Structure formats: structure tokens, C-alpha cells
Coordinates of C-alpha atoms in Angstrom, one line a residue:
X280 CA 12.7 24.4 -5.1
X281 CA 11.3 23.6 -1.7
X282 CA 13.3 26.0 0.3
X283 CA 12.0 29.4 -1.0
X284 CA 10.2 31.7 1.4
X285 CA 10.9 35.1 -0.1
X286 CA 11.7 35.9 -3.7
X287 CA 13.9 38.7 -5.0
X288 CA 13.2 39.4 -8.7
X289 CA 16.2 41.1 -10.3
X290 CA 15.9 43.0 -13.6
X291 CA 18.9 44.7 -15.1
X292 CA 18.3 48.4 -15.8
X293 CA 20.3 48.2 -19.1
X294 CA 18.5 45.0 -20.3
X295 CA 15.0 45.3 -19.0
X296 CA 12.7 42.3 -18.7
X297 CA 14.3 39.3 -20.4
X298 CA 12.8 35.9 -21.3
X299 CA 14.5 34.3 -18.3
X300 CA 12.8 37.0 -16.1
X301 CA 9.4 35.8 -17.3
X302 CA 10.3 32.1 -16.7
X303 CA 11.6 32.9 -13.2
X304 CA 8.3 34.8 -12.3
X305 CA 6.4 31.8 -13.7
X306 CA 8.3 29.4 -11.5
X307 CA 7.8 31.6 -8.5
X308 CA 4.0 31.6 -9.2
X309 CA 3.9 27.8 -9.7
X310 CA 5.7 27.4 -6.3
X311 CA 2.9 29.5 -4.7
X312 CA 5.5 32.0 -3.3
X313 CA 3.6 34.7 -1.3
X314 CA 6.2 37.3 -0.5
X315 CA 8.9 39.1 -2.5
X316 CA 10.5 42.3 -3.8
X317 CA 11.9 43.6 -7.1
X318 CA 15.4 45.0 -7.6
X319 CA 16.5 47.0 -10.7
X320 CA 20.2 46.4 -10.8
X321 CA 23.0 48.2 -12.6
X322 CA 21.4 51.6 -12.1
X323 CA 24.9 53.2 -12.2
X324 CA 25.2 52.3 -15.9
X325 CA 22.1 54.1 -17.2
X326 CA 20.2 57.4 -16.9
X327 CA 17.1 58.0 -14.9
X328 CA 14.8 57.6 -18.0
X329 CA 16.1 54.2 -18.6
X330 CA 15.6 53.2 -15.0
X331 CA 12.0 54.5 -15.2
X332 CA 11.4 52.5 -18.4
X333 CA 12.7 49.3 -16.7
X334 CA 10.6 50.0 -13.7
X335 CA 7.4 50.5 -15.7
X336 CA 8.1 47.3 -17.7
X337 CA 8.6 45.2 -14.6
X338 CA 5.5 46.7 -13.0
X339 CA 3.5 45.6 -16.1
X340 CA 5.0 42.1 -15.9
X341 CA 4.0 41.4 -12.3
X342 CA 0.5 42.7 -12.6
X343 CA -1.9 40.0 -11.0
X344 CA 1.0 38.2 -9.4
X345 CA 2.2 38.1 -5.7
X346 CA 4.7 40.8 -6.6
X347 CA 2.2 43.4 -7.7
X348 CA 2.5 46.4 -5.5
X349 CA 5.8 45.1 -4.0
X350 CA 8.7 47.3 -3.3
X351 CA 10.9 48.2 -6.3
X352 CA 14.4 49.1 -5.3
X353 CA 17.1 50.6 -7.6
X354 CA 20.4 48.9 -6.8
X355 CA 24.1 49.3 -7.7
X356 CA 26.8 46.9 -6.7
X357 CA 29.4 49.4 -7.5
X358 CA 28.1 52.4 -5.4
X359 CA 26.1 50.4 -2.9
X360 CA 22.9 52.3 -3.7
X361 CA 19.8 50.6 -2.4
X362 CA 21.7 47.9 -0.4
X363 CA 20.4 49.0 3.0
X364 CA 16.8 49.3 1.7
X365 CA 17.0 45.8 0.3
X366 CA 18.2 44.4 3.6
X367 CA 15.4 46.2 5.5
X368 CA 12.7 45.1 3.1
X369 CA 13.8 41.5 3.4
X370 CA 13.8 41.7 7.1
X371 CA 10.3 43.2 7.0
X372 CA 9.0 40.4 4.6
X373 CA 10.6 37.6 6.8
X374 CA 8.5 38.7 9.8
X375 CA 5.4 38.1 7.6
X376 CA 6.4 34.6 6.4
X377 CA 4.4 31.8 8.1
X378 CA 6.8 29.6 10.2
X379 CA 7.4 26.2 8.7
X380 CA 5.9 23.1 10.4
X381 CA 8.4 22.1 13.1
X382 CA 5.9 19.4 14.4
X383 CA 5.8 17.4 11.2
X384 CA 8.2 14.6 10.2
X385 CA 11.8 15.7 9.6
X386 CA 12.5 16.1 5.9
X387 CA 15.7 17.5 4.3
X388 CA 15.9 17.5 0.5
X389 CA 19.7 17.1 -0.1
X390 CA 21.3 19.6 -2.5
X391 CA 24.9 19.0 -1.8
X392 CA 27.1 16.1 -0.6
X393 CA 30.8 16.1 0.2
X394 CA 33.4 14.7 2.7
X395 CA 35.3 16.5 5.5
X396 CA 38.6 15.2 6.7
X397 CA 38.1 13.8 10.2
X398 CA 34.3 13.7 9.9
X399 CA 33.3 11.7 6.8
X400 CA 30.2 12.4 4.6
X401 CA 28.3 15.6 5.0
X402 CA 25.0 16.5 3.3
X403 CA 23.5 20.0 3.1
X404 CA 20.0 21.4 2.4
X405 CA 17.1 23.4 3.8
X406 CA 15.0 21.5 6.3
X407 CA 11.5 21.4 4.8
X408 CA 9.6 20.3 7.9
X409 CA 10.2 18.9 11.5
X410 CA 13.4 19.0 13.4
X411 CA 16.7 17.1 13.9
X412 CA 18.9 16.4 16.8
X413 CA 22.4 15.0 17.2
X414 CA 22.2 11.2 17.5
X415 CA 18.8 10.9 15.7
X416 CA 18.5 7.9 13.4
X417 CA 17.7 8.9 9.7
X418 CA 17.0 7.1 6.5
X419 CA 18.2 8.2 3.1
X420 CA 15.4 8.0 0.4
X421 CA 15.1 6.3 -2.0
X422 CA 18.1 4.1 -1.3
X423 CA 16.8 3.0 2.2
X424 CA 20.2 3.3 3.9
X425 CA 20.1 4.2 7.6
X426 CA 22.6 6.1 9.9
X427 CA 22.7 8.5 12.7
X428 CA 23.4 12.2 12.7
X429 CA 26.8 12.6 14.3
X430 CA 27.1 16.4 13.9
X431 CA 25.0 19.5 13.0
X432 CA 26.2 22.7 11.6
X433 CA 24.3 25.9 10.8
X434 CA 26.2 28.8 9.1
X435 CA 29.6 27.4 10.3
X436 CA 28.4 27.0 13.9
X437 CA 28.1 23.5 15.6
X438 CA 24.7 23.0 17.2
X439 CA 22.8 20.2 18.9
X440 CA 19.5 20.6 16.9
X441 CA 18.0 22.3 13.9
X442 CA 14.5 23.2 12.7
X443 CA 12.4 23.6 9.7
X444 CA 13.5 26.5 7.5
X445 CA 17.1 26.4 8.6
X446 CA 20.1 25.7 6.2
X447 CA 22.1 22.8 7.7
X448 CA 25.0 20.5 7.2
X449 CA 24.6 17.1 8.6
X450 CA 27.5 14.7 9.3
X451 CA 26.5 11.1 8.4
X452 CA 28.9 8.4 9.6
X453 CA 29.3 5.0 7.9
X454 CA 27.8 6.3 4.6
X455 CA 30.0 6.6 1.5
X456 CA 29.8 9.9 -0.4
X457 CA 29.3 8.0 -3.6
X458 CA 26.1 6.5 -2.3
X459 CA 24.3 9.8 -2.0
X460 CA 23.4 12.4 -4.6
X461 CA 21.5 15.6 -5.0
X462 CA 17.8 15.0 -5.1
X463 CA 17.7 12.4 -2.4
X464 CA 15.9 13.1 0.8
X465 CA 16.9 12.6 4.5
X466 CA 14.1 11.8 6.8
X467 CA 12.8 9.6 9.7
X468 CA 12.9 5.8 9.2
X469 CA 9.9 4.5 7.3
X470 CA 8.4 8.0 7.1
X471 CA 8.3 8.4 3.3
X472 CA 7.3 6.3 0.3
X473 CA 9.6 6.2 -2.7
X474 CA 7.6 6.1 -5.9
X475 CA 7.8 6.5 -9.6
X476 CA 4.0 7.2 -9.9
X477 CA 2.6 10.6 -8.9
X478 CA -0.9 11.9 -9.4
X479 CA -1.0 15.8 -9.5
X480 CA -2.8 18.9 -10.5
X481 CA -1.0 20.5 -13.5
X482 CA -1.2 24.1 -14.7
X483 CA 0.0 24.7 -18.3
X484 CA 1.5 28.1 -18.5
X485 CA -0.4 30.6 -20.7
X486 CA 2.9 31.7 -22.2
X487 CA 3.2 28.4 -24.0
X488 CA 2.6 28.6 -27.8
X489 CA 1.0 25.2 -28.5
X490 CA -1.1 22.6 -26.9
X491 CA 0.6 20.0 -24.8
X492 CA 0.2 16.4 -26.0
X493 CA -0.7 13.4 -23.9
X494 CA 2.3 11.1 -22.7
X495 CA 4.9 13.8 -23.4
X496 CA 8.4 13.2 -22.1
X497 CA 9.4 15.8 -19.6
X498 CA 11.7 16.7 -16.8
X499 CA 10.2 16.7 -13.3
X500 CA 11.5 18.9 -10.4
X501 CA 10.5 18.4 -6.8
X502 CA 12.5 19.4 -3.7
X503 CA 16.0 19.1 -5.0
X504 CA 15.4 16.2 -7.4
X505 CA 15.4 16.4 -11.2
X506 CA 13.9 13.2 -13.0
X507 CA 12.9 12.5 -16.5
X508 CA 9.5 10.9 -17.0
X509 CA 6.2 11.0 -18.9
X510 CA 3.2 13.2 -18.1
X511 CA -0.1 11.3 -18.7
X512 CA -3.2 13.6 -19.0
X513 CA -6.2 12.2 -17.2
X514 CA -9.4 12.1 -19.3
X515 CA -8.0 14.2 -22.3
X516 CA -5.5 13.9 -25.1
X517 CA -4.3 17.5 -25.1
X518 CA -4.1 20.6 -23.0
X519 CA -4.2 24.2 -24.2
X520 CA -2.0 27.1 -22.8
X521 CA -3.5 28.5 -19.6
X522 CA -5.5 25.4 -18.9
X523 CA -5.3 22.9 -15.9
X524 CA -6.0 19.2 -15.5
X525 CA -5.2 16.2 -13.4
X526 CA -2.2 14.3 -14.6
X527 CA -0.1 11.2 -13.7
X528 CA 3.7 11.4 -13.8
X529 CA 5.6 8.1 -14.5
X530 CA 9.1 8.9 -13.6
X531 CA 12.2 6.9 -14.6
X532 CA 13.6 7.0 -11.1
X533 CA 11.8 6.9 -7.7
X534 CA 11.6 10.0 -5.5
X535 CA 10.1 10.3 -2.0
X536 CA 7.6 13.3 -2.1
X537 CA 4.7 14.1 0.2
X538 CA 1.2 15.1 -0.9
X539 CA 0.9 18.9 -1.4
X540 CA 4.6 19.3 -2.3
X541 CA 5.0 21.8 -5.2
X542 CA 6.7 20.7 -8.5
X543 CA 7.9 22.3 -11.8
X544 CA 7.8 20.7 -15.2
X545 CA 10.3 21.5 -18.1
X546 CA 10.7 20.3 -21.6
X547 CA 13.8 18.2 -22.5
X548 CA 14.7 20.1 -25.7
X549 CA 14.8 23.1 -25.6
X550 CA 14.9 23.3 -21.8
X551 CA 12.1 25.5 -20.9
X552 CA 9.5 25.7 -18.1
X553 CA 6.0 24.8 -19.3
X554 CA 4.1 24.4 -16.0
X555 CA 3.8 22.9 -12.6
X556 CA 1.5 22.4 -9.8
X557 CA 0.5 20.4 -6.6
X558 CA 1.3 16.8 -5.9
X559 CA -1.9 15.1 -4.7
X560 CA -1.3 11.4 -4.5
X561 CA 1.8 9.2 -4.2
X562 CA 2.1 5.6 -5.2
X563 CA -1.2 5.4 -7.0
X564 CA -2.3 2.8 -9.5
X565 CA -1.2 3.3 -13.1
X566 CA -3.6 5.6 -14.8
X567 CA -6.1 4.2 -17.3
X568 CA -9.7 5.2 -18.0
X569 CA -10.7 1.8 -16.5
X570 CA -9.0 2.3 -13.2
X571 CA -9.9 6.1 -13.1
X572 CA -13.4 6.4 -14.4
X573 CA -13.6 9.6 -12.3
X574 CA -11.2 12.1 -11.0
X575 CA -13.7 13.4 -8.3
X576 CA -11.5 12.0 -5.5
X577 CA -8.6 14.0 -6.9
X578 CA -10.7 17.1 -6.6
X579 CA -11.3 16.3 -3.0
X580 CA -7.6 15.9 -2.4
X581 CA -7.0 19.2 -4.0
X582 CA -9.3 20.9 -1.6
X583 CA -6.9 19.9 1.2
X584 CA -9.7 19.0 3.7
X585 CA -7.9 16.6 5.9
X586 CA -11.1 14.9 7.1
X587 CA -12.4 14.4 3.6
X588 CA -9.0 13.4 2.2
X589 CA -8.5 10.6 4.7
X590 CA -12.0 9.3 4.2
X591 CA -11.7 9.3 0.4
X592 CA -8.3 7.6 0.5
X593 CA -9.7 4.8 2.7
X594 CA -12.8 4.5 0.5
X595 CA -10.6 4.4 -2.7
X596 CA -8.8 1.4 -1.5
X597 CA -12.1 -0.5 -1.6
X598 CA -11.5 -4.1 -0.5
X599 CA -7.9 -3.5 0.6
X600 CA -7.7 -2.1 4.1
X601 CA -5.4 0.8 4.6
X602 CA -2.7 0.7 7.3
X603 CA -2.7 3.7 9.7
X604 CA 1.1 4.2 9.1
X605 CA 0.7 4.3 5.3
X606 CA -2.2 6.6 5.6
X607 CA -0.1 9.1 7.6
X608 CA 2.5 9.2 4.8
X609 CA -0.1 9.5 2.0
X610 CA -1.9 12.5 3.5
X611 CA 1.3 14.3 4.6
X612 CA 0.0 14.9 8.2
X613 CA 1.5 13.8 11.5
X614 CA 0.3 10.6 13.2
X615 CA -1.7 12.4 16.0
X616 CA -3.8 14.2 13.5
X617 CA -4.5 11.2 11.4
X618 CA -5.4 9.1 14.5
X619 CA -7.9 11.8 15.8
X620 CA -9.6 12.1 12.4
X621 CA -9.8 8.3 12.1
X622 CA -11.3 7.9 15.5
X623 CA -13.9 10.5 14.5
X624 CA -14.7 8.6 11.3
X625 CA -15.0 5.4 13.3
X626 CA -17.4 7.0 15.8
X627 CA -19.5 8.2 13.0
X628 CA -19.5 4.7 11.5
X629 CA -18.1 5.8 8.3
X630 CA -14.9 3.8 8.8
X631 CA -14.3 0.5 10.6
X632 CA -11.0 -0.7 12.2
X633 CA -10.2 -4.4 11.6
X634 CA -7.2 -5.9 13.2
X635 CA -4.2 -3.9 14.3
X636 CA -4.4 -0.5 12.6
X637 CA -6.2 -1.6 9.5
X638 CA -9.0 0.7 8.2
X639 CA -11.8 0.0 5.9
X640 CA -14.7 2.2 4.7
X641 CA -18.2 1.1 5.7
X642 CA -19.4 1.5 2.2
X643 CA -16.8 -1.1 1.1
X644 CA -18.2 -3.5 3.7
X645 CA -21.7 -3.0 2.5
X646 CA -20.6 -3.4 -1.1
X647 CA -18.6 -6.5 -0.2
X648 CA -21.6 -8.1 1.5
X649 CA -23.7 -7.5 -1.7
X650 CA -20.9 -9.0 -3.9
X651 CA -20.5 -12.2 -1.7
X652 CA -24.3 -12.8 -1.7
X653 CA -24.4 -12.0 -5.5
X654 CA -21.6 -14.5 -6.3
X655 CA -23.2 -17.2 -4.1
X656 CA -26.6 -16.7 -5.8
X657 CA -24.8 -17.0 -9.2
X658 CA -23.0 -20.2 -7.9
X659 CA -26.2 -21.8 -6.9
X660 CA -28.0 -20.9 -10.2
X661 CA -25.1 -22.5 -12.2
X662 CA -24.7 -25.5 -9.8
X663 CA -28.1 -26.4 -8.4
X664 CA -26.8 -29.9 -7.7
X665 CA -24.0 -28.6 -5.5
X666 CA -24.8 -27.7 -1.9
X667 CA -22.1 -25.1 -1.3
X668 CA -18.9 -23.3 -2.7
X669 CA -15.4 -23.0 -1.4
X670 CA -14.5 -19.8 0.3
X671 CA -11.6 -19.2 -2.1
X672 CA -13.8 -19.8 -5.1
X673 CA -16.1 -17.0 -4.0
X674 CA -13.3 -14.7 -3.1
X675 CA -11.5 -15.1 -6.4
X676 CA -14.7 -14.2 -8.3
X677 CA -15.0 -10.8 -6.4
X678 CA -11.6 -9.3 -6.7
X679 CA -7.9 -10.3 -6.8
X680 CA -7.3 -7.4 -4.3
X681 CA -9.7 -8.6 -1.8
X682 CA -7.9 -8.8 1.5
X683 CA -8.3 -12.2 3.1
X684 CA -8.8 -11.0 6.7
X685 CA -11.5 -8.6 5.6
X686 CA -13.3 -11.3 3.5
X687 CA -13.3 -13.7 6.5
X688 CA -14.7 -11.0 8.9
X689 CA -17.5 -10.1 6.4
X690 CA -18.3 -13.8 5.9
X691 CA -18.7 -14.1 9.8
X692 CA -21.0 -11.1 9.9
X693 CA -23.2 -12.5 7.1
X694 CA -23.4 -15.8 8.9
X695 CA -24.4 -14.0 12.2
X696 CA -27.0 -12.1 10.2
X697 CA -28.3 -15.5 8.9
X698 CA -27.7 -14.6 5.3
X699 CA -25.3 -17.3 4.7
X700 CA -24.2 -20.7 6.2
X701 CA -20.6 -21.7 6.7
X702 CA -19.5 -25.3 7.3
X703 CA -16.1 -26.9 7.0
X704 CA -14.6 -24.0 5.0
X705 CA -17.5 -24.0 2.5
X706 CA -20.2 -21.4 2.2
X707 CA -23.8 -21.2 0.9
X708 CA -26.9 -18.9 0.9
X709 CA -28.8 -19.4 4.2
X710 CA -31.4 -22.1 3.9
X711 CA -30.3 -23.1 0.4
X712 CA -31.0 -26.8 -0.4
X713 CA -29.5 -28.4 -3.5
X714 CA -31.9 -30.0 -6.1
X715 CA -30.9 -33.3 -7.8
X716 CA -32.4 -34.8 -10.9
X717 CA -33.9 -38.4 -10.6
X718 CA -30.7 -39.9 -12.2
X719 CA -28.5 -37.8 -9.8
X720 CA -30.5 -39.1 -6.8
X721 CA -30.0 -42.7 -8.0
X722 CA -26.2 -42.2 -8.2
X723 CA -26.1 -40.4 -4.8
X724 CA -28.0 -43.2 -3.1
X725 CA -26.0 -45.9 -4.8
X726 CA -22.6 -44.4 -3.7
X727 CA -24.0 -43.8 -0.2
X728 CA -25.2 -47.4 0.0
X729 CA -22.0 -49.1 -1.4
X730 CA -19.7 -47.1 0.8
X731 CA -21.7 -47.9 3.9
X732 CA -21.7 -51.6 3.0
X733 CA -17.9 -51.6 2.9
X734 CA -17.8 -50.2 6.5
X735 CA -14.3 -49.6 7.7
X736 CA -12.7 -50.7 4.4
X737 CA -12.2 -48.0 1.7
X738 CA -14.3 -48.6 -1.5
X739 CA -12.3 -50.7 -4.0
X740 CA -11.6 -49.0 -7.2
X741 CA -13.2 -51.6 -9.4
X742 CA -16.5 -51.1 -7.6
X743 CA -16.3 -47.4 -8.2
X744 CA -15.4 -48.0 -11.9
X745 CA -18.4 -50.3 -12.2
X746 CA -20.7 -47.5 -10.9
X747 CA -19.1 -45.1 -13.4
X748 CA -19.9 -47.5 -16.2
X749 CA -23.4 -47.8 -15.2
X750 CA -24.2 -44.1 -14.8
X751 CA -21.6 -42.3 -16.8
X752 CA -18.2 -41.0 -15.6
X753 CA -19.0 -37.2 -15.7
X754 CA -22.3 -37.7 -13.8
X755 CA -20.7 -39.8 -11.1
X756 CA -17.7 -37.4 -10.7
X757 CA -20.2 -34.6 -10.2
X758 CA -22.1 -36.4 -7.4
X759 CA -18.8 -37.6 -5.8
X760 CA -17.7 -34.0 -5.6
X761 CA -21.0 -33.0 -4.0
X762 CA -20.9 -35.8 -1.4
X763 CA -17.2 -35.0 -0.5
X764 CA -18.0 -31.3 -0.2
X765 CA -21.0 -32.1 2.0
X766 CA -18.9 -34.3 4.2
X767 CA -20.9 -37.4 3.3
X768 CA -17.9 -39.3 1.8
X769 CA -14.3 -38.8 2.6
X770 CA -11.6 -39.1 -0.1
X771 CA -8.3 -40.6 1.3
X772 CA -4.8 -40.0 0.2
X773 CA -4.8 -42.9 -2.2
X774 CA -8.0 -41.6 -3.9
X775 CA -10.1 -44.3 -2.2
X776 CA -13.5 -43.4 -0.7
X777 CA -14.9 -44.2 2.7
X778 CA -18.3 -43.1 4.3
X779 CA -18.1 -40.4 6.9
X780 CA -20.2 -42.6 9.2
X781 CA -17.5 -45.2 9.2
X782 CA -14.8 -42.5 9.9
X783 CA -16.8 -41.3 12.9
X784 CA -17.1 -45.0 14.3
X785 CA -13.3 -45.5 13.7
X786 CA -12.5 -42.3 15.6
X787 CA -14.6 -43.5 18.6
X788 CA -12.9 -46.9 18.6
X789 CA -9.4 -45.4 18.2
X790 CA -10.0 -42.9 20.9
X791 CA -11.1 -45.5 23.4
X792 CA -8.1 -47.6 22.6
X793 CA -5.5 -44.8 22.8
X794 CA -7.0 -43.5 26.1
X795 CA -6.8 -46.9 27.5
X796 CA -3.4 -48.0 26.1
X797 CA -1.7 -44.6 25.5
X798 CA -0.9 -45.2 21.9
X799 CA -1.7 -47.2 18.8
X800 CA 0.5 -48.8 16.2
X801 CA -0.4 -49.3 12.6
X802 CA 0.2 -53.0 13.0
X803 CA -2.6 -53.1 15.6
X804 CA -5.3 -52.0 13.0
X805 CA -6.5 -55.5 12.3
X806 CA -7.0 -56.2 16.0
X807 CA -8.6 -52.9 16.8
X808 CA -10.8 -52.1 13.8
X809 CA -10.6 -55.3 11.8
X810 CA -8.7 -54.2 8.7
X811 CA -5.1 -54.7 7.5
X812 CA -2.2 -52.3 7.5
X813 CA -2.6 -51.5 3.7
X814 CA -6.2 -50.4 4.2
X815 CA -5.6 -48.7 7.5
X816 CA -2.6 -46.6 6.5
X817 CA -4.6 -44.0 4.4
X818 CA -7.3 -43.8 7.1
X819 CA -4.7 -43.2 9.8
X820 CA -3.0 -40.5 7.6
X821 CA -6.4 -38.8 7.1
X822 CA -7.0 -38.8 10.9
X823 CA -3.5 -37.1 11.2
X824 CA -4.4 -34.5 8.6
X825 CA -7.6 -33.5 10.4
X826 CA -5.6 -33.4 13.7
X827 CA -7.5 -36.2 15.4
X828 CA -4.3 -38.1 15.9
X829 CA -0.6 -37.3 15.5
X830 CA 2.1 -39.7 14.6
X831 CA 5.0 -40.0 17.1
X832 CA 7.6 -42.4 15.7
X833 CA 5.7 -45.6 14.7
X834 CA 2.8 -44.8 17.0
X835 CA -0.3 -42.6 17.0
X836 CA -1.5 -40.6 20.0
X837 CA -4.6 -38.3 20.3
X838 CA -3.7 -34.8 18.8
X839 CA -5.3 -32.7 21.5
X840 CA -3.6 -34.6 24.3
X841 CA -0.2 -34.6 22.6
X842 CA 2.3 -32.9 25.0
X843 CA 6.0 -33.2 25.6
X844 CA 5.2 -35.3 28.8
X845 CA 3.3 -37.9 26.8
X846 CA 6.2 -38.3 24.4
X847 CA 8.4 -38.9 27.4
X848 CA 6.0 -41.5 28.7
X849 CA 6.2 -43.4 25.4
X850 CA 10.0 -43.4 25.5
X851 CA 10.1 -44.6 29.1
X852 CA 7.7 -47.5 28.3
X853 CA 10.7 -49.5 26.9
X854 CA 9.9 -49.4 23.2
X855 CA 13.3 -50.0 21.8
X856 CA 12.2 -49.3 18.2
X857 CA 11.4 -45.7 19.0
X858 CA 14.1 -43.1 18.3
X859 CA 13.7 -39.5 19.3
X860 CA 15.0 -38.3 15.9
X861 CA 12.0 -39.8 14.3
X862 CA 9.6 -37.6 16.2
X863 CA 7.8 -35.4 13.7
X864 CA 4.4 -33.9 13.5
X865 CA 2.5 -35.2 10.5
X866 CA -0.2 -32.7 9.7
X867 CA -1.2 -33.9 6.3

């Protein structure tokens, strides 16, 4: 249905207007055909009065349509009457047809597929947009197979290229005929999105006798495809004849349309055309009143203002930045047009570019800033004894669709604006200070004191259990979490605790030793920091995890100075126990 430019409505003089005549005219109107003519056929079989009656009947039928006032030509296939006039009228109408877009992406809805001896698979159709040349790489949608165009034929003539509006046959090597079927689309690689969800404007024909019910099973026609699916009415349960509304089609098979393609809807039984309209959005979310509280953005898409359409699509994605390439497909424009409009939106500070080709609306940025601050305030109110929250905890409370990169960029902006503070992957409202009860302060001070007293030795579990018994396990765990989050205490791999002051002192001693000796073995722990292997091992593993040191065989070296040359130095030093196969980076 995508290849019609000029319509020829035929009415037999001996039958007059038939039900199928009315259906065909309805289809032409739904496809928004602008040019056509009317032919009264079989005029050699009837008298002049019958021809006049048929003419008056068809004139009445086409009133208010694009065919009103069009040429009505009597025709006979037996005598040839009217043949030349039909050809002349078609030639005249063709001159008025607006030329199809040759600058857009190449798109060929496939209507036939066959094999030719010596050539292989051939597909035919009318090019909907763009152009194609011999040797071009194409993709078959929705199956995703790629090939090249080996040969092109137009009306039995071999050519090197073809343009929008032309009927073509394309020879596709290395593709089996069984893989392709009518309804598929040939286009440029990664130029289309195959989807089973489509948002559209639907016109329910006035000729229908009863209201249409929500979620009705239908047959959907677009391009050369015919797919069974359901039609979901947006915001209403039924639609009266002659009315329009926004709908979502949920199709049983994926198809690759573009926005503003026309479509037709027919019932399954009996097969009859009930309406059609304009595709507005491809690959949307599944419709529900929750996800679509308003269809205002669909009204903007319907107006076909490219500037507004691009802005509303970016804005609709909320906290999920839209890729430039995906935007190009979803608006049905070429890349140059989309880039120009996006550049204008960026200059006007309505849209921001983050990363490579990612676009986000400034309203979404402002809203995200408010959400982050709101969630942080709520966190502090519920947890006055905790100094800060983890980034991921705040992100998960905002939206499961919140893009990680966007979240990090907005956090950095809020920190620059001195609205929040970020430290060691945790975040809090700027200037917030936790408040502890008297009992919590006692627990905090006790843990701080005891861990300091044990110095370089991790706190024994029996001492920690004693503190839990004195103050209550729940209360102690709460303060432990706070002190670890603050960086006051460090929890090692074996669940033992050590004071952060002790860790800093150990780091200084080890740094001095390694810079002097070049390396450090676990067995040297007692000599260097005064603790045995068992106590030192979880400390060394922690230092590896924070990338202060790195394990090379049985030794540790400083992470930031670790290079291939240093490994070679260790090998040359004569340590026979070292095996190059043991060299692994331990990063916790």
C-alpha cells in the first residue's frame, strides 16, 4: 500500500457502485492519496442512460474526497473507447505528483521474491525512499540478514542505480529464497527498527455500523506487510463510527515501519476494512494509563513539526539519554536534518549532549537534581545516625531506568554547586552532620578506642562480641556500619576490623620498605610491621583491593609503580621460587 501515487477508480457501467468500490475509496482516502481519475468501464454493454446513471452515482460517492471534480472517462476494452484519454489524463496527473524523497534512507517494501537461474534470489517492489546502487550493502528487516545488491533491473532493463518511486528487481547473492517473504523490507544496515509495538492515530470509518471495542484483534497492513495483532484504544474503551483516537498496535510479528507511514486495519472475520491512519511512534513502551497519563506528546508528533517532535521524543525518555542514531530512525528524517535540529536545541539550552551522541532534555536534568536532593533528604531523615548514603542506593530509589552515566554527571554538577558532598563513593547533603544519641556516642567512642589500642592487629572477634553483649548487637552493628561508611574503621576480608589510622601508618611503613627493597613478602610482615602472617594476610589483601599494592607471585610491589620492567627486575634478582606463570593481578 506504500507505492500508490495516482489512483484509478473503476466502476462497471452495468453494475454501478458496489460495496468493494466504497471500500476501495475508503482505503485510498486513508492512504491520503491526492490524485486520481474515475473510469466507467464496459460502456459497450449498456445504453447511454445507464452510463449516465453510473456516472451520477459515482459522482455522489466521491463528493468531499480527493476524487471530487476528477475526470470521469467512459471506457471499453472491446472497442478501445476512452483508452487514449485515460493515458493522457494519467500523464497529466503524474506531472502533478510530488517527487518522492531520494535523499532519505533507502527503503524497499518487498512484494515478491523468486529465483533466477544463473543469478539466484531476486526481490521486487517499489522504492519508498532513497536510492540504491549496484554493490551497495543492504539489510533485510526484520530478520537482520545482510548482503550486497549484485544487479538491478527496471522494466526488464539492467541499470546501475534506482530511485524512490521506481519499480525494481534486486538480485541478492548468498540469500536463500526461503529466508525472505512478502512484507519484509530491504534497507540500509541499522537504518530501521523492527518492532511489534506501534503508537498511531486511528480513524474509524463512518461506514462502520457499530462501535469498535478496546483490545480488538485485527489485521494490520503497512507497506507490503500483513500482520495480525490487537488494537489498544488509548484513554477510552470504545470508538464510534467516524471518530478518531490514538491507539497502540501490538502485533504478533515484528515489522520495520517509520513514523508517518500510512496503514490500514481490517477485521479478521469477515475480512473488511474498518479504518487506518498514520504511524506516529515505533517501539514505544506498552500502553497503560500509568505509563501514558497523557497523549499530548502524540498530538505533537501528529503535527509533524520536526523541531517539536525531536524535542518531545528526547524529553519523553526522561532519565534515559537518547542516541542520535536511534532518534534519526524514530523521527523518520535523515541524519543531517536531525543533527541540525539537535544543535539548535543545544544552543537554546533545551537539550544537553552527554558523552558520544547521547541527548538529554534540560527539564530532565533539573528534575533529576530535585529527585536526588529529595531522596538524600529522605535518607537523612530516616537515618540521622548515618553520615551518608551509597550512590547506588539513591539511584535505585529514583528510577530503574536512570542511566548510570547521566546520574554520575548530575552528581558531579550538584557537588560543584555545593548542594551535595561526595566521598569514597558515598553521598550526602552539603553540610549535613549526623546526630547520635548518648548511647550511640558511647558505642562509637568504645569501638574507636578499642580498635586504636590494637594498633596494627585486627580486632579479635571475642572483643567485638563482648562490646555487642554490653550495648546490644543491633545497636553495635548500626554504629559499625556508620564507622565503616565514614572510613573510620576498615572491615577486612575475614570480617575483622582495624582502625583507619592504623591502615595509614601501615601504608607508610610498607611504602618506605618497598621503595627501599623493591618488594615485600608476606613472611616479612613480622619484621616490618610487627604482626604475623595470619594477621597480616587480610591487611595485605585489603591493600591490594584498594590498589595500593599488587601481588606479583609471592611478593607485593606498589601498584602505581608496577610496570613490566619492575617484574623483570624481580625475576632477574635470582628469586628461584618465582614462576612467571604465577604472575596475576589481584584487585580484590
